[in-house]
mmCIF file of C-alpha atoms and ligand atoms in Angstrom:
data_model
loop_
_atom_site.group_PDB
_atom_site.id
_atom_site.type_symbol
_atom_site.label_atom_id
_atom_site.label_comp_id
_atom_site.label_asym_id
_atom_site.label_seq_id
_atom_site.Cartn_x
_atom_site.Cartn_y
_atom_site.Cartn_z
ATOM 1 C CA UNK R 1 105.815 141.768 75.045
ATOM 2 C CA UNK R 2 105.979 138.358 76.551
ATOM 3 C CA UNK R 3 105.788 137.330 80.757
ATOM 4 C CA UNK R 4 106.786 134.204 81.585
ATOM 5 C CA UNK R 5 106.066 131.748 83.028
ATOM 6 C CA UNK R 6 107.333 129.725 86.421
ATOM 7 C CA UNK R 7 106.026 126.189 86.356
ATOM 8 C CA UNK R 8 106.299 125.122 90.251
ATOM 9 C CA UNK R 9 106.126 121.868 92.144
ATOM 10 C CA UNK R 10 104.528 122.531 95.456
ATOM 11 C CA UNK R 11 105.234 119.636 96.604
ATOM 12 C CA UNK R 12 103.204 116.757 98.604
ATOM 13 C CA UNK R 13 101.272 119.400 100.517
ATOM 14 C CA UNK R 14 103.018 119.952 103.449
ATOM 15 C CA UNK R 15 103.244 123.603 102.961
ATOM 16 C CA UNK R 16 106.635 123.669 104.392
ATOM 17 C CA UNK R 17 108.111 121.636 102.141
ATOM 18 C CA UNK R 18 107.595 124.542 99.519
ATOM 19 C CA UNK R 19 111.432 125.292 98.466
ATOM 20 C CA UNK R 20 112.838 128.612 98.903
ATOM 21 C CA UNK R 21 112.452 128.835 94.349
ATOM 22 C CA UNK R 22 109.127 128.333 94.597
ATOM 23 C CA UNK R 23 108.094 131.159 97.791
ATOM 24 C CA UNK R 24 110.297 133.588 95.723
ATOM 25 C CA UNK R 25 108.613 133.013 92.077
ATOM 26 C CA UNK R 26 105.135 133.071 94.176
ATOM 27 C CA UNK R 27 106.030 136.325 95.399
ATOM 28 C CA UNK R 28 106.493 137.688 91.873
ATOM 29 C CA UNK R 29 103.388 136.008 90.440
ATOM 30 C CA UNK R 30 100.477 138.647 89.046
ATOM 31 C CA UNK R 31 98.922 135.200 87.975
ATOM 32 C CA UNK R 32 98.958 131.853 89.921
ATOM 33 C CA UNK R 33 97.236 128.862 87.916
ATOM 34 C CA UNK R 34 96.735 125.795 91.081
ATOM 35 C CA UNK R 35 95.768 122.547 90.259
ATOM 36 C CA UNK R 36 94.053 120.552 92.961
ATOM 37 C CA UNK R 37 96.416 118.486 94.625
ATOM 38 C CA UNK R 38 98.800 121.765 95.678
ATOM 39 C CA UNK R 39 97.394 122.701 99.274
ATOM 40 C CA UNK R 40 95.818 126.225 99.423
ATOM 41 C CA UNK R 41 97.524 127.383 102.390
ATOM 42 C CA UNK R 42 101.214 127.915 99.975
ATOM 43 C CA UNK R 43 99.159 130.742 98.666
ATOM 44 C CA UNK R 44 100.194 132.765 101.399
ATOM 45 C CA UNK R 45 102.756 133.383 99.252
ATOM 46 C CA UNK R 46 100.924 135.432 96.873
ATOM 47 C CA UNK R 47 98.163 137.169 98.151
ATOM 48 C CA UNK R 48 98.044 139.850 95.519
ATOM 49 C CA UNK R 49 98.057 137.132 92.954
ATOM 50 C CA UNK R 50 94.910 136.258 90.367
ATOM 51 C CA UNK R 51 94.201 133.168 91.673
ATOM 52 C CA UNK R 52 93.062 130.475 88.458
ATOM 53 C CA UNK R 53 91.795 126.632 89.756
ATOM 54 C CA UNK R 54 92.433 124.662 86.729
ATOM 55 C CA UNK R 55 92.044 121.229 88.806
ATOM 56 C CA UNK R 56 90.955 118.153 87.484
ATOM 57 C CA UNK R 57 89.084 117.294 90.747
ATOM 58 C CA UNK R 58 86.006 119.239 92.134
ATOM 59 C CA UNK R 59 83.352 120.429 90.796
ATOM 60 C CA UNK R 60 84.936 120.871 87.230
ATOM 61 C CA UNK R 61 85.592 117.123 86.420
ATOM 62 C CA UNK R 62 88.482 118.022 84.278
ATOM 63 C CA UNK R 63 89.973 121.145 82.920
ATOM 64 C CA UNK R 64 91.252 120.500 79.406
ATOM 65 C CA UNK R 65 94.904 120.777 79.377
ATOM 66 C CA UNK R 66 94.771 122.490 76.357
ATOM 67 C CA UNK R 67 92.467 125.054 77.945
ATOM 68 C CA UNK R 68 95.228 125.711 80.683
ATOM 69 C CA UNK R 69 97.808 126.031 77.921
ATOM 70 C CA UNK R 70 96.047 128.713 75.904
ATOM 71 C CA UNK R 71 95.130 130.529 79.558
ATOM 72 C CA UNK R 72 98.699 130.372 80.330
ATOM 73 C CA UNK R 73 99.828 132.113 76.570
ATOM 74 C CA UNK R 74 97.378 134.257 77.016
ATOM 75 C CA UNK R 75 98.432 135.816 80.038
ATOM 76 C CA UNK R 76 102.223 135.637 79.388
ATOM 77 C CA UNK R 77 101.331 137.253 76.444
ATOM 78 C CA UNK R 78 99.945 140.088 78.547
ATOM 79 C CA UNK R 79 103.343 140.684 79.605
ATOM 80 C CA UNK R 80 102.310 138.727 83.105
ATOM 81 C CA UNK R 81 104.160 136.668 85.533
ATOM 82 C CA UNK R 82 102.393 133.411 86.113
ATOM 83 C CA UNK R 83 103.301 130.612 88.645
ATOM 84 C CA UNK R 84 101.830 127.784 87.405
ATOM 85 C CA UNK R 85 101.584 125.037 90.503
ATOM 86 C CA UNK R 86 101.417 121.507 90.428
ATOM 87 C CA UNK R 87 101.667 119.017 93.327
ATOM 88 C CA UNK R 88 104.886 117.462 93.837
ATOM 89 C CA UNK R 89 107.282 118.013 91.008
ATOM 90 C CA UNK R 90 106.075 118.931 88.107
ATOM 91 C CA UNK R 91 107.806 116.985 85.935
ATOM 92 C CA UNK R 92 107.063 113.556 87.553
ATOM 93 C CA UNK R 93 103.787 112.474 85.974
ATOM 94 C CA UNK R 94 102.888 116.680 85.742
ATOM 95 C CA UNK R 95 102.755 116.616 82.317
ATOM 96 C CA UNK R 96 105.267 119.569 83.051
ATOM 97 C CA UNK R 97 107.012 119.103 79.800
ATOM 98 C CA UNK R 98 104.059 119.248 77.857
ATOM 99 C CA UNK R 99 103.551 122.568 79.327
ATOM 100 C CA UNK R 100 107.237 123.804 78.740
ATOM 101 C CA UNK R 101 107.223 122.710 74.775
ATOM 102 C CA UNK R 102 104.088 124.346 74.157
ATOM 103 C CA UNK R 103 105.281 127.698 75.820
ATOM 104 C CA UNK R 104 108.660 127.466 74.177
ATOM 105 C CA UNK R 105 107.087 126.643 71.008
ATOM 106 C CA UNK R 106 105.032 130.088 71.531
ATOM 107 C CA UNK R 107 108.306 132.103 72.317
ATOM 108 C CA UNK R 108 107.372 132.275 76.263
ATOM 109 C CA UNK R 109 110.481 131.937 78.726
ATOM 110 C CA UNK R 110 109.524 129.638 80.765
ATOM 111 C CA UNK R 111 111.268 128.321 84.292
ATOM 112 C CA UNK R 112 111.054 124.790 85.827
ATOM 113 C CA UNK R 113 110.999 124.799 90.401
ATOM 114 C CA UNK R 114 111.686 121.376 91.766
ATOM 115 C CA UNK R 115 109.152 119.976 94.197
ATOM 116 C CA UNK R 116 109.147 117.262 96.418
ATOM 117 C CA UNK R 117 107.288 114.653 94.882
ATOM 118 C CA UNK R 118 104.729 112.844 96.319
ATOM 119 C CA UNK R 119 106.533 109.366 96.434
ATOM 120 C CA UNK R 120 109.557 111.316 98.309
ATOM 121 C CA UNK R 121 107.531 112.514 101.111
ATOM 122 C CA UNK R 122 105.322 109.644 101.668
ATOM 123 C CA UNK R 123 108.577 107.403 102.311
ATOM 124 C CA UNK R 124 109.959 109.906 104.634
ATOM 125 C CA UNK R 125 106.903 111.077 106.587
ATOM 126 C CA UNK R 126 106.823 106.791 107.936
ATOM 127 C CA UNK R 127 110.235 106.922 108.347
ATOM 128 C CA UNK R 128 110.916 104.391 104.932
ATOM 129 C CA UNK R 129 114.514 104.265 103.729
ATOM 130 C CA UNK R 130 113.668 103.873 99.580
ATOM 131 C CA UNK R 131 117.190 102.735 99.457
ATOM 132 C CA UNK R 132 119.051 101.155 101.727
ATOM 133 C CA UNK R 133 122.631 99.503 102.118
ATOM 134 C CA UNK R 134 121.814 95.290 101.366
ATOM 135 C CA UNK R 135 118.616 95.942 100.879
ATOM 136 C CA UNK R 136 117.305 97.730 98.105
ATOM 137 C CA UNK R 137 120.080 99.291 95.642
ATOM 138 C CA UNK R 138 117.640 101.604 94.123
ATOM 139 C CA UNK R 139 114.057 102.977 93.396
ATOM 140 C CA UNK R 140 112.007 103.300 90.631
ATOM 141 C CA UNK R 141 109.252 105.309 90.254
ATOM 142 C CA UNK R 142 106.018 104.150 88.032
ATOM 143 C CA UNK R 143 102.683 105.241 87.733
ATOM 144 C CA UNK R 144 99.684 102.573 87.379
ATOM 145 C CA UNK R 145 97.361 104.465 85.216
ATOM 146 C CA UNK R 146 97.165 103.465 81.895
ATOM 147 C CA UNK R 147 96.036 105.937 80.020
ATOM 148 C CA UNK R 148 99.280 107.037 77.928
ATOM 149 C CA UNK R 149 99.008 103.454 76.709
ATOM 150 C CA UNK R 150 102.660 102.837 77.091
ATOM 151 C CA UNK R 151 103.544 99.730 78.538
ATOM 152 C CA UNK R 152 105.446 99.002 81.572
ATOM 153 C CA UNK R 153 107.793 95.735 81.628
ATOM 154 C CA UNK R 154 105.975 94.395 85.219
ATOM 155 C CA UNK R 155 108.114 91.078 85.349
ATOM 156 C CA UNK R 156 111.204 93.442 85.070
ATOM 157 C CA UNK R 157 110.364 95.550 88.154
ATOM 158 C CA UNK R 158 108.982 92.525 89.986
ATOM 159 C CA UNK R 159 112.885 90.842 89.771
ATOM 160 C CA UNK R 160 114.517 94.450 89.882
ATOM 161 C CA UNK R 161 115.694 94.746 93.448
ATOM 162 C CA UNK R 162 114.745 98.217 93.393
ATOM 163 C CA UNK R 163 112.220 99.808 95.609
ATOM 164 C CA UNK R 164 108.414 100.214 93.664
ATOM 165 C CA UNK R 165 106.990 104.058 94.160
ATOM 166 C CA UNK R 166 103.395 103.501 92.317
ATOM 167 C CA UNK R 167 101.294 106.636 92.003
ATOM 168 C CA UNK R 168 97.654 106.561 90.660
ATOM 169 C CA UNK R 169 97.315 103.528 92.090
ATOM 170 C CA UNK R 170 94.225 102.787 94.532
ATOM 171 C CA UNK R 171 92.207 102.008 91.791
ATOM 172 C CA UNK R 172 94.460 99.267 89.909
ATOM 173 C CA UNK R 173 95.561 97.592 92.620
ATOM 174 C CA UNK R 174 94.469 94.363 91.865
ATOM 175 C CA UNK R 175 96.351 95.277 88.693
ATOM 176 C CA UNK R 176 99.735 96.218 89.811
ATOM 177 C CA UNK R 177 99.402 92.826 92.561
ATOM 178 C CA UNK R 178 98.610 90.422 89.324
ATOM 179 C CA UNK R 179 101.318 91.743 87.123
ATOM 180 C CA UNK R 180 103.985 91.819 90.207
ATOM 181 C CA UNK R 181 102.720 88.128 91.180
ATOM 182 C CA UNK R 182 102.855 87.067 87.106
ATOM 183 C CA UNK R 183 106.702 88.969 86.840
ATOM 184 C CA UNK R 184 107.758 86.785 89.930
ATOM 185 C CA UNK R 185 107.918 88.912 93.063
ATOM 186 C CA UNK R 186 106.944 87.171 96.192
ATOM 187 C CA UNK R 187 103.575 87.196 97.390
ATOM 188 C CA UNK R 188 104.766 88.412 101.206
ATOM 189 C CA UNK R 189 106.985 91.476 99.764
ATOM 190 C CA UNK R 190 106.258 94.387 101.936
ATOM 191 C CA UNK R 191 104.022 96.945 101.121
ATOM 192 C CA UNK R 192 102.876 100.153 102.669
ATOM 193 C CA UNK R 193 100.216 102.198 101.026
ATOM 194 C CA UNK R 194 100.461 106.093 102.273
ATOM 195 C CA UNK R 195 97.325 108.154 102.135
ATOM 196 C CA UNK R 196 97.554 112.248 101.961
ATOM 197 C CA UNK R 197 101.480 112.191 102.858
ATOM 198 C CA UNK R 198 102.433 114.684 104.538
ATOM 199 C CA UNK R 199 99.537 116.462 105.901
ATOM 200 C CA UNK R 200 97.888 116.156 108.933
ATOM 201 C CA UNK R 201 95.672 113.482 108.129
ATOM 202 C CA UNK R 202 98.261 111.367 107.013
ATOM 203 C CA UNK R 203 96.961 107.568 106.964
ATOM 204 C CA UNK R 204 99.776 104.431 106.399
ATOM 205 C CA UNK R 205 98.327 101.050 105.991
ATOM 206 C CA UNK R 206 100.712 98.067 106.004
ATOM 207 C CA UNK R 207 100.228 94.932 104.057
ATOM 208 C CA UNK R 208 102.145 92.497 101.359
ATOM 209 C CA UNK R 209 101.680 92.183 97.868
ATOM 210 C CA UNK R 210 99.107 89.393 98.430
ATOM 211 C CA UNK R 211 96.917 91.355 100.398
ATOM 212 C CA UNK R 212 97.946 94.555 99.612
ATOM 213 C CA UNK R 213 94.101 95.027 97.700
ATOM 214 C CA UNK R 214 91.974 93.184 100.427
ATOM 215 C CA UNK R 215 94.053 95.317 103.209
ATOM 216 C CA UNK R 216 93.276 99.105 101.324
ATOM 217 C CA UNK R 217 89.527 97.603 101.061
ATOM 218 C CA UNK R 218 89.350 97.425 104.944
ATOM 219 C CA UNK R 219 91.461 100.459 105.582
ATOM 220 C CA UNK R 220 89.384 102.450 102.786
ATOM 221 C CA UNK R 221 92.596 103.753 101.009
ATOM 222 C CA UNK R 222 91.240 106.857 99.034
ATOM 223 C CA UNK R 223 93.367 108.461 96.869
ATOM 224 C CA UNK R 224 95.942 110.442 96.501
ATOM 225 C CA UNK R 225 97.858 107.637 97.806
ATOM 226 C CA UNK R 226 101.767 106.403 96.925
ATOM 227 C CA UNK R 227 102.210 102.493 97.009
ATOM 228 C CA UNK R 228 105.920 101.861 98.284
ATOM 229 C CA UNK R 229 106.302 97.943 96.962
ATOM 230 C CA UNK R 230 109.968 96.918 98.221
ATOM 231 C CA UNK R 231 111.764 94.971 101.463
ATOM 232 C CA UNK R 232 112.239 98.547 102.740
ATOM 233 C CA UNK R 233 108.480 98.953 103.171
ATOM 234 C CA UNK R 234 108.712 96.936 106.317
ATOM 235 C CA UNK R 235 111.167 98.972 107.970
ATOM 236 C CA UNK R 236 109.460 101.737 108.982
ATOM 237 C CA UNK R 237 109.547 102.873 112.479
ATOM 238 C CA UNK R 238 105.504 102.242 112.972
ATOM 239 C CA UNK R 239 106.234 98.549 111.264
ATOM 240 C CA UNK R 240 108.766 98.278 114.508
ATOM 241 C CA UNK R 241 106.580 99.632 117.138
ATOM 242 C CA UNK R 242 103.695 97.424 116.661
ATOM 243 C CA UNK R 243 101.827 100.345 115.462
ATOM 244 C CA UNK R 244 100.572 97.697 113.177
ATOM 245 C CA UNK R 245 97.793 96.597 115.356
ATOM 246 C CA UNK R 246 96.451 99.493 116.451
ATOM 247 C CA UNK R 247 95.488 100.497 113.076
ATOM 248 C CA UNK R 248 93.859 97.049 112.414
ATOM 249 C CA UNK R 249 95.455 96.121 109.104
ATOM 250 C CA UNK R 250 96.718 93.347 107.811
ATOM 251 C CA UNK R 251 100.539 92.342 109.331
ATOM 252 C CA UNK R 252 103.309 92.579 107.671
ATOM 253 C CA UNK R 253 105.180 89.646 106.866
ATOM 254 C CA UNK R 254 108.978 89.979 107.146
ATOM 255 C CA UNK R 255 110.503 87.302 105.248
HETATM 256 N N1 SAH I 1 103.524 115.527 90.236
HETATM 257 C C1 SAH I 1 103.028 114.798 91.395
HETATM 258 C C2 SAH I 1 102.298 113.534 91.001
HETATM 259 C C3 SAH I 1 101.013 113.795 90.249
HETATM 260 S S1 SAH I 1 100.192 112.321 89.844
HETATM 261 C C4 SAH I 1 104.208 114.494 92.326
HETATM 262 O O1 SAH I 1 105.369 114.675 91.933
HETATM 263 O O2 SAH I 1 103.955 114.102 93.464
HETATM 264 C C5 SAH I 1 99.018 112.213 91.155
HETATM 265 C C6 SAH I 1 99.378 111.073 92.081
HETATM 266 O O3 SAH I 1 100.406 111.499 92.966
HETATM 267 C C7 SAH I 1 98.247 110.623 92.990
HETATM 268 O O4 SAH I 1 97.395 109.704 92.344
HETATM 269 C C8 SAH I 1 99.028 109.962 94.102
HETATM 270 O O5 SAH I 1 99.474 108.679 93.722
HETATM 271 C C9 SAH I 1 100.235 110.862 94.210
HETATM 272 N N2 SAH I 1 100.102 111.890 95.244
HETATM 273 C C10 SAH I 1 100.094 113.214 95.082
HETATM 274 N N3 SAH I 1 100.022 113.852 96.270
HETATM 275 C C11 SAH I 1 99.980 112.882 97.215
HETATM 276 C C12 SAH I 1 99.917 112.880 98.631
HETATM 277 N N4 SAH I 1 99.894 114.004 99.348
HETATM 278 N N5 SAH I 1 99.905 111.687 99.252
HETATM 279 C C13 SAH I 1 99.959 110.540 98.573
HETATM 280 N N6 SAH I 1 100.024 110.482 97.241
HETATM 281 C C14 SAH I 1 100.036 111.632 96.561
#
C-alpha cells in the first residue's frame, strides 16, 4: 500500500512566507525529507515528523539524488506520508520534476506546493519592482551554473528588455558580466546582488554590470545569493535613500 508523497517549496526562508498548502501537508507528514536551504524553524510544523537532512551543504558534501529518490519510495512504500522540502519552489531549478517522474514512474501519488522562490523574495524584501510600466516588460529567470550543459542564448537576454533573476551565481560572476557585455547590454545596467533574502541577515549590495564582480569581492557576497540584472535594480527604495553609502559599495549608475 502506497503513501505519498508532498513535494513542498518552503520558500526563501522567511518562515512566514510558508503558504497555508505547505503548513497543512507538514502537519500530515510521518516523514519530512529537508534539504539545506529550507530554514529549520518551518519545522514547527511537524514536530512529530521523522526528520531526514538530505542537503547538499554541510557536513555531507552531497547527498546523491538518487539516494533521496529511493529513500523517498521506500517510505511511501511503507504506506507513509512524506513532505519532501525544498527552498523556494521546487520546481524552479529543484529538480522537482525529476522527483515527480521517478515517483509516478513507481506508482506513488505524488503532490506539487508552490513556494516563493528565491528570486521573488529577494526583489521584494529591497523593495525592486521586477516589472515595471516603461521600464522592464518582463522577467526572466536563469540560473548561471553550468552543469546541465545546456546553453543559454546570453546576447538574447542581454538585448531582451526583461529583468535578469540569476541564481547560482556568486561564483560565475565574471561569467554572467562577460557574456552580458559580449550580447550587448550596457556596462552601467543596474545590478543588485541580494544575499540570504529574506532572513534577518539579509545583505543587498548595489553595483552595475561592470563592476558588479569587483563590488561582491569587497562586499564578500557569499552565497545563496539572487543577482537582479535589469533598469529596475536601481529603483529600490535603499538605491533612493542613499543607503548606498553607508554600506560602502560601489554606486549605482542611473543612466
Ligand atoms: N528552488 C529554489 C532555488 C534553488 S537553486 C528557489 O526557488 O528559490 C539555489 C539558488 O537559489 C542559490 O544558489 C541562490 O541563487 C538562490 N537562493 C536560494 N535561497 C536564497 C536566499 N534566501 N537568498 C538568496 N538567494 C537564494
Amino acid at each position: 500500500m502506497n503513501g505519498k508523497v508532498w513535494l513542498v517549496g518552503a520558500g526563501p526562508g522567511d518562515p512566514e512566507l510558508l503558504t497555508l498548502k505547505a503548513v497543512k501537508a507538514l502537519a500530515q507528514a510521518e516523514v519530512v525529507m529537508i534539504d539545506d536551504l529550507v530554514n529549520p524553524q518551518v519545522l514547527e510544523h511537524c514536530p512529530t515528523a521523522r526528520v531526514i537532512r538530505v542537503g547538499k551543504r554541510g557536513g555531507c558534501r552531497s547527498t546523491p539524488q538518487t539516494f533521496i529518490h529511493r529513500l523517498m519510495l521506500r517510505y511511501a512504500r511503507q504506506g507513509k506520508c512524506v513532505v519532501r522540502l525544498k527552498g523556494g519552489d521546487p520546481c524552479i531549478f529543484g529538480r522537482g520534476t525529476e522527483e515527480v517522474d521517478w515517483l509516478s514512474q513507481h506508482g506513488v501519488p505524488v503532490e506539487l506546493v508552490n513556494g516563493i522562490t528565491a528570486g521573488l523574495a529577494g526583489a521584494t524584501s529591497c523593495g525592486i519592482p521586477l516589472t515595471l510600466r516603461g521600464v522592464a516588460r518582463g522577467v526572466t529567470l536563469v540560473t548561471a551554473h553550468t552543469e546541465d550543459d545546456s546553453s543559454l542564448n546570453w546576447a538574447a537576454l542581454a538585448q531582451g528588455g526583461t529583468t535578469l533573476v540569476v541564481y547560482m551565481g556568486v561564483a560565475k560572476l565574471s561569467d554572467v558580466r562577460d557574456s552580458l557585455l559580449a550580447g550587448g547590454m550596457r556596462a552601467a545596467m543596474p545590478v543588485a546582488m541580494i544575499e540570504n533574502a529574506s532572513l534577518p541577515e539579509q545583505r543587498t549590495c548595489y553595483s552595475d554590470l561592470q563592476q558588479m564582480q569587483q563590488a561582491a569581492l569587497d562586499f564578500q557576497l557569499k552565497s545563496p545569493a539572487i543577482l537582479l540584472i535589469g533598469e529596475v535594480a536601481g529603483r529600490s527604495a535603499a538605491t533612493a535613500s542613499g543607503l548606498l553609502e553607508e554600506l560602502r559599495v560601489a554606486p549605482v549608475r542611473m543612466a
